[in-house]
């Protein structure tokens, strides 16, 4: 049941991100917590971007790209699984629009992280700060849209507790990250760089838990691994000809159709045979006559015509084979 599935995508993304953060912290600590050239003279705690602008820049770029690309893939897979019915399906166009908007905002946030890792704070401080705002803002807006979608889904699928848990986790992320981002901006503006640096690290680790929360969203897809969507099943049924649409419902069992057809055909034939006059005692009806509607008509018509003219002759009996 728990083989590699869609849940592995957000899990992979989250652990790549936290591995990068730990590697950068450990490197800075092992090197004796150096004061980088991009740091303010009164700053003693390095920003993530300070460490990423020095010797670890290739690591910063590579792992940032892997993190956000795989995370955005999780957004796209979530949309795909809802479309296929592997997750609770969207019940309105508005919900689908919210899902698409969350994907677009996540892509914008991903672009922000990739660009801020390339345009580092040492060489391109203004561009770096702008892309940092895009990164944080993009994923907060994306979380707003996906929370909104889950809230609407939860109204129609109250039995799916996963939607409720995921909604509250993502709402918590929005509120915490928004508060931290505001505090980070204010402390940086007031030149309290050590406090701002700590807040940046906290924001980064909260983002790790947000990415990890998508693991919960994909859990129902494990139980529906071999599930076919409603539309696919109907298409297959109609192509095989063993189902009939009736008021929006369909039947995959062919026994109903065959029973109706055979019952109608047999009843129709027997009615003609019995209704056109009693056959002569001892008369043995050939298999062709018994099964053929045309012969039933012929036998019935012949017997009726003969009786009416008083010249009835019993039909010749078939010799046993």
Coordinates of C-alpha atoms in Angstrom, one line a residue:
X1 CA 0.0 0.0 0.0
X2 CA 2.8 2.4 1.0
X3 CA 5.0 1.9 -2.1
X4 CA 6.5 4.9 -3.8
X5 CA 3.6 7.1 -4.8
X6 CA 2.7 10.8 -5.4
X7 CA 3.3 11.6 -1.7
X8 CA 7.0 11.1 -2.3
X9 CA 7.2 14.3 -4.3
X10 CA 6.5 16.9 -1.5
X11 CA 8.5 14.7 0.9
X12 CA 11.5 14.8 -1.4
X13 CA 11.1 18.6 -1.9
X14 CA 10.9 19.3 1.8
X15 CA 13.9 17.2 2.8
X16 CA 16.1 18.7 0.0
X17 CA 15.2 22.2 1.4
X18 CA 15.9 21.3 5.0
X19 CA 19.1 19.5 4.0
X20 CA 20.3 22.7 2.3
X21 CA 19.5 24.8 5.4
X22 CA 21.3 22.4 7.7
X23 CA 24.3 22.2 5.4
X24 CA 24.6 26.0 5.3
X25 CA 24.3 26.4 9.1
X26 CA 26.8 23.6 9.8
X27 CA 29.3 25.1 7.3
X28 CA 29.0 28.6 8.8
X29 CA 29.4 27.2 12.3
X30 CA 32.3 24.9 11.5
X31 CA 34.1 27.8 9.8
X32 CA 33.9 29.7 13.1
X33 CA 30.9 31.8 12.2
X34 CA 32.9 34.2 10.0
X35 CA 31.8 37.7 9.2
X36 CA 31.1 37.8 5.4
X37 CA 31.7 40.8 3.3
X38 CA 28.0 41.1 2.5
X39 CA 27.2 41.4 6.3
X40 CA 26.7 44.7 8.1
X41 CA 29.6 45.7 10.5
X42 CA 27.2 45.3 13.5
X43 CA 25.8 42.0 12.2
X44 CA 26.9 38.8 13.9
X45 CA 24.4 36.3 12.6
X46 CA 24.6 35.5 8.9
X47 CA 21.6 35.6 6.6
X48 CA 20.9 32.5 4.5
X49 CA 21.8 34.7 1.5
X50 CA 25.1 35.8 3.1
X51 CA 26.2 32.2 3.3
X52 CA 24.8 31.4 -0.1
X53 CA 26.6 34.4 -1.7
X54 CA 30.1 33.0 -0.7
X55 CA 31.6 29.6 -1.2
X56 CA 28.3 27.7 -1.0
X57 CA 26.6 29.5 -3.9
X58 CA 26.6 26.5 -6.2
X59 CA 24.9 24.4 -3.4
X60 CA 22.4 27.3 -2.8
X61 CA 21.4 27.5 -6.4
X62 CA 21.2 23.8 -7.1
X63 CA 19.2 22.8 -4.1
X64 CA 16.9 25.8 -4.3
X65 CA 16.1 24.9 -7.9
X66 CA 15.4 21.2 -7.0
X67 CA 13.3 22.2 -4.1
X68 CA 10.9 24.6 -5.8
X69 CA 10.7 22.6 -9.1
X70 CA 9.7 19.4 -7.3
X71 CA 7.4 21.4 -5.0
X72 CA 5.6 23.1 -7.9
X73 CA 5.3 19.6 -9.5
X74 CA 3.4 18.6 -6.3
X75 CA 0.9 21.4 -7.0
X76 CA 0.4 20.2 -10.6
X77 CA 0.0 16.6 -9.5
X78 CA -2.6 17.6 -7.0
X79 CA -4.6 19.3 -9.7
X80 CA -4.2 16.2 -11.9
X81 CA -5.3 13.8 -9.2
X82 CA -8.4 15.8 -8.4
X83 CA -9.3 15.9 -12.1
X84 CA -9.0 12.1 -12.3
X85 CA -11.0 11.5 -9.1
X86 CA -8.0 10.0 -7.2
X87 CA -8.5 12.9 -4.7
X88 CA -11.7 14.6 -3.7
X89 CA -12.8 16.1 -7.1
X90 CA -13.6 19.7 -7.6
X91 CA -17.3 20.3 -7.6
X92 CA -17.3 23.7 -9.4
X93 CA -15.4 25.7 -12.0
X94 CA -14.5 28.2 -9.2
X95 CA -12.6 25.6 -7.3
X96 CA -10.7 24.7 -10.4
X97 CA -9.8 28.4 -10.9
X98 CA -8.5 28.6 -7.4
X99 CA -6.4 25.5 -7.9
X100 CA -4.9 27.0 -11.1
X101 CA -4.2 30.3 -9.4
X102 CA -2.4 28.6 -6.6
X103 CA -0.2 26.9 -9.2
X104 CA 0.6 30.2 -11.0
X105 CA 1.4 31.9 -7.6
X106 CA 3.6 28.9 -6.7
X107 CA 5.5 29.2 -10.0
X108 CA 6.1 32.9 -9.3
X109 CA 7.4 32.1 -5.9
X110 CA 9.7 29.4 -7.3
X111 CA 11.1 31.9 -9.9
X112 CA 11.7 34.3 -7.0
X113 CA 13.8 31.8 -5.1
X114 CA 15.8 30.7 -8.1
X115 CA 16.6 34.3 -9.1
X116 CA 17.5 35.4 -5.6
X117 CA 20.0 32.5 -5.4
X118 CA 21.6 33.6 -8.7
X119 CA 21.5 37.3 -8.0
X120 CA 23.1 37.1 -4.6
X121 CA 23.0 39.8 -1.9
X122 CA 26.8 40.5 -2.3
X123 CA 26.7 41.5 -6.0
X124 CA 23.1 42.4 -6.7
X125 CA 21.5 43.5 -3.3
X126 CA 18.5 45.3 -4.8
X127 CA 17.6 42.6 -7.2
X128 CA 18.1 40.0 -4.5
X129 CA 15.7 41.8 -2.1
X130 CA 13.1 42.1 -4.8
X131 CA 13.3 38.4 -5.7
X132 CA 13.1 37.6 -1.9
X133 CA 9.8 39.5 -1.7
X134 CA 8.6 37.6 -4.8
X135 CA 9.6 34.2 -3.3
X136 CA 7.8 34.8 0.1
X137 CA 4.8 36.6 -1.4
X138 CA 4.3 34.1 -4.2
X139 CA 4.0 31.1 -1.8
X140 CA 1.9 33.0 0.7
X141 CA -0.6 33.9 -2.1
X142 CA -0.5 30.4 -3.4
X143 CA -1.3 29.1 0.1
X144 CA -4.3 31.6 0.3
X145 CA -5.7 30.2 -3.0
X146 CA -5.2 26.5 -2.0
X147 CA -6.8 27.2 1.4
X148 CA -9.7 28.8 -0.2
X149 CA -10.1 25.7 -2.5
X150 CA -9.9 23.3 0.4
X151 CA -12.5 25.3 2.3
X152 CA -14.9 24.9 -0.6
X153 CA -14.1 21.2 -1.0
X154 CA -14.6 20.6 2.7
X155 CA -18.2 21.9 2.4
X156 CA -19.0 19.1 -0.1
X157 CA -16.8 16.4 1.4
X158 CA -17.2 16.7 5.1
X159 CA -16.4 13.0 5.5
X160 CA -12.8 13.6 4.2
X161 CA -11.0 14.7 7.4
X162 CA -7.8 15.1 5.3
X163 CA -9.2 18.3 3.7
X164 CA -9.9 19.8 7.1
X165 CA -6.5 19.0 8.6
X166 CA -4.7 20.3 5.5
X167 CA -6.8 23.5 5.5
X168 CA -5.8 24.3 9.1
X169 CA -2.2 23.5 8.5
X170 CA -2.0 25.8 5.5
X171 CA -4.0 28.5 7.2
X172 CA -1.5 28.3 10.1
X173 CA 1.4 28.7 7.6
X174 CA -0.2 31.8 6.0
X175 CA -0.7 33.5 9.3
X176 CA 2.8 32.6 10.7
X177 CA 4.7 33.4 7.5
X178 CA 2.8 36.7 7.0
X179 CA 3.6 37.8 10.6
X180 CA 7.2 36.7 10.3
X181 CA 7.7 38.4 6.9
X182 CA 6.3 41.7 8.3
X183 CA 8.6 41.4 11.3
X184 CA 11.6 40.5 9.1
X185 CA 10.9 43.6 6.9
X186 CA 10.5 45.9 9.8
X187 CA 13.6 44.8 11.7
X188 CA 15.7 44.9 8.5
X189 CA 14.4 48.5 7.9
X190 CA 15.4 49.4 11.4
X191 CA 18.9 48.0 10.9
X192 CA 18.4 45.3 13.5
X193 CA 20.1 42.8 11.3
X194 CA 20.8 40.1 13.9
X195 CA 17.1 39.8 14.7
X196 CA 16.2 40.0 11.0
X197 CA 18.7 37.2 10.3
X198 CA 17.1 34.9 13.0
X199 CA 13.6 35.7 11.6
X200 CA 14.8 34.7 8.1
X201 CA 16.0 31.3 9.3
X202 CA 12.7 30.8 11.1
X203 CA 10.8 31.7 8.0
X204 CA 12.9 29.1 6.0
X205 CA 12.2 26.3 8.5
X206 CA 8.5 27.1 8.6
X207 CA 8.5 26.8 4.8
X208 CA 9.9 23.3 5.2
X209 CA 6.9 22.3 7.3
X210 CA 4.5 23.8 4.7
X211 CA 6.1 21.8 1.9
X212 CA 5.9 18.7 4.1
X213 CA 2.2 19.2 4.8
X214 CA 1.4 18.3 1.2
X215 CA 2.3 14.7 2.1
X216 CA -1.1 14.6 3.9
X217 CA -2.9 15.8 0.8
X218 CA -1.6 12.9 -1.3
X219 CA -2.4 10.2 1.2
X220 CA -6.0 9.5 -0.1
X221 CA -4.4 8.8 -3.6
X222 CA -2.6 5.7 -2.1
X223 CA -6.0 4.1 -1.4
X224 CA -7.3 4.9 -4.9
X225 CA -4.2 3.6 -6.8
X226 CA -6.3 1.4 -9.1
X227 CA -9.3 3.8 -9.3
X228 CA -10.8 4.7 -12.6
X229 CA -12.6 8.0 -12.9
X230 CA -16.4 8.1 -13.4
X231 CA -16.0 9.4 -16.9
X232 CA -13.6 6.7 -17.9
X233 CA -15.8 3.9 -16.6
X234 CA -18.8 5.3 -18.5
X235 CA -16.8 5.6 -21.7
X236 CA -15.6 2.0 -21.4
X237 CA -19.1 0.8 -20.7
X238 CA -20.6 2.6 -23.8
X239 CA -17.8 1.4 -26.1
X240 CA -18.4 -2.2 -25.0
X241 CA -22.1 -1.7 -25.4
X242 CA -22.9 -3.4 -22.1
X243 CA -24.2 -0.4 -20.3
X244 CA -27.2 1.9 -20.9
X245 CA -27.4 5.5 -19.8
X246 CA -30.6 6.1 -17.8
X247 CA -31.0 9.4 -16.0
X248 CA -27.3 9.9 -15.5
X249 CA -26.8 6.3 -14.3
X250 CA -25.1 3.4 -16.1
X251 CA -24.9 -0.4 -15.8
X252 CA -21.8 -2.3 -16.5
X253 CA -23.5 -5.7 -16.1
X254 CA -24.7 -7.1 -19.4
X255 CA -27.2 -9.5 -17.8
X256 CA -29.9 -6.8 -17.7
X257 CA -29.5 -6.0 -21.4
X258 CA -29.4 -9.7 -22.4
X259 CA -32.3 -10.6 -20.2
X260 CA -34.4 -7.8 -21.7
X261 CA -33.5 -8.7 -25.3
X262 CA -33.9 -12.5 -24.9
X263 CA -37.1 -12.2 -22.9
X264 CA -38.6 -9.8 -25.4
X265 CA -37.6 -12.0 -28.3
X266 CA -38.8 -15.3 -26.8
X267 CA -42.0 -13.8 -25.6
X268 CA -42.6 -12.3 -29.0
X269 CA -42.0 -15.6 -30.8
X270 CA -44.1 -17.6 -28.4
X271 CA -47.0 -15.2 -28.6
X272 CA -47.0 -15.6 -32.4
X273 CA -46.9 -19.4 -32.1
X274 CA -49.5 -19.8 -29.5
X275 CA -51.8 -17.0 -30.7
X276 CA -52.2 -18.1 -34.2
X277 CA -53.9 -21.4 -33.4
X278 CA -53.1 -24.7 -31.6
X279 CA -50.8 -26.9 -33.5
X280 CA -51.9 -30.4 -34.4
X281 CA -51.2 -32.9 -31.6
X282 CA -48.1 -34.9 -32.2
X283 CA -46.7 -32.2 -34.4
X284 CA -43.0 -31.9 -34.0
X285 CA -41.7 -28.5 -34.7
X286 CA -38.3 -28.4 -36.2
X287 CA -35.5 -26.3 -34.5
X288 CA -35.6 -24.0 -37.4
X289 CA -39.4 -23.4 -36.8
X290 CA -38.9 -23.1 -33.0
X291 CA -36.1 -20.5 -33.3
X292 CA -37.0 -18.6 -36.4
X293 CA -39.5 -15.7 -36.2
X294 CA -40.1 -16.0 -39.9
X295 CA -41.0 -19.7 -39.7
X296 CA -43.3 -19.0 -36.7
X297 CA -45.2 -16.6 -38.9
X298 CA -45.3 -19.0 -41.8
X299 CA -46.6 -21.9 -39.6
X300 CA -49.2 -19.8 -37.9
X301 CA -50.4 -18.3 -41.2
X302 CA -50.6 -21.7 -42.9
X303 CA -52.5 -23.3 -40.1
X304 CA -54.9 -20.5 -39.8
X305 CA -55.5 -20.4 -43.6
X306 CA -56.1 -24.2 -43.7
X307 CA -58.6 -24.2 -40.8
X308 CA -60.6 -21.4 -42.4
X309 CA -61.0 -23.3 -45.7
X310 CA -61.7 -26.7 -44.1
X311 CA -58.9 -28.4 -45.9
X312 CA -56.4 -28.7 -43.1
X313 CA -53.7 -31.3 -43.6
X314 CA -51.4 -32.1 -40.7
X315 CA -47.8 -31.3 -41.5
X316 CA -45.4 -34.1 -42.2
X317 CA -43.5 -35.3 -39.2
X318 CA -39.8 -35.2 -39.3
X319 CA -38.1 -38.5 -39.2
X320 CA -35.9 -38.9 -36.1
X321 CA -32.2 -38.3 -36.9

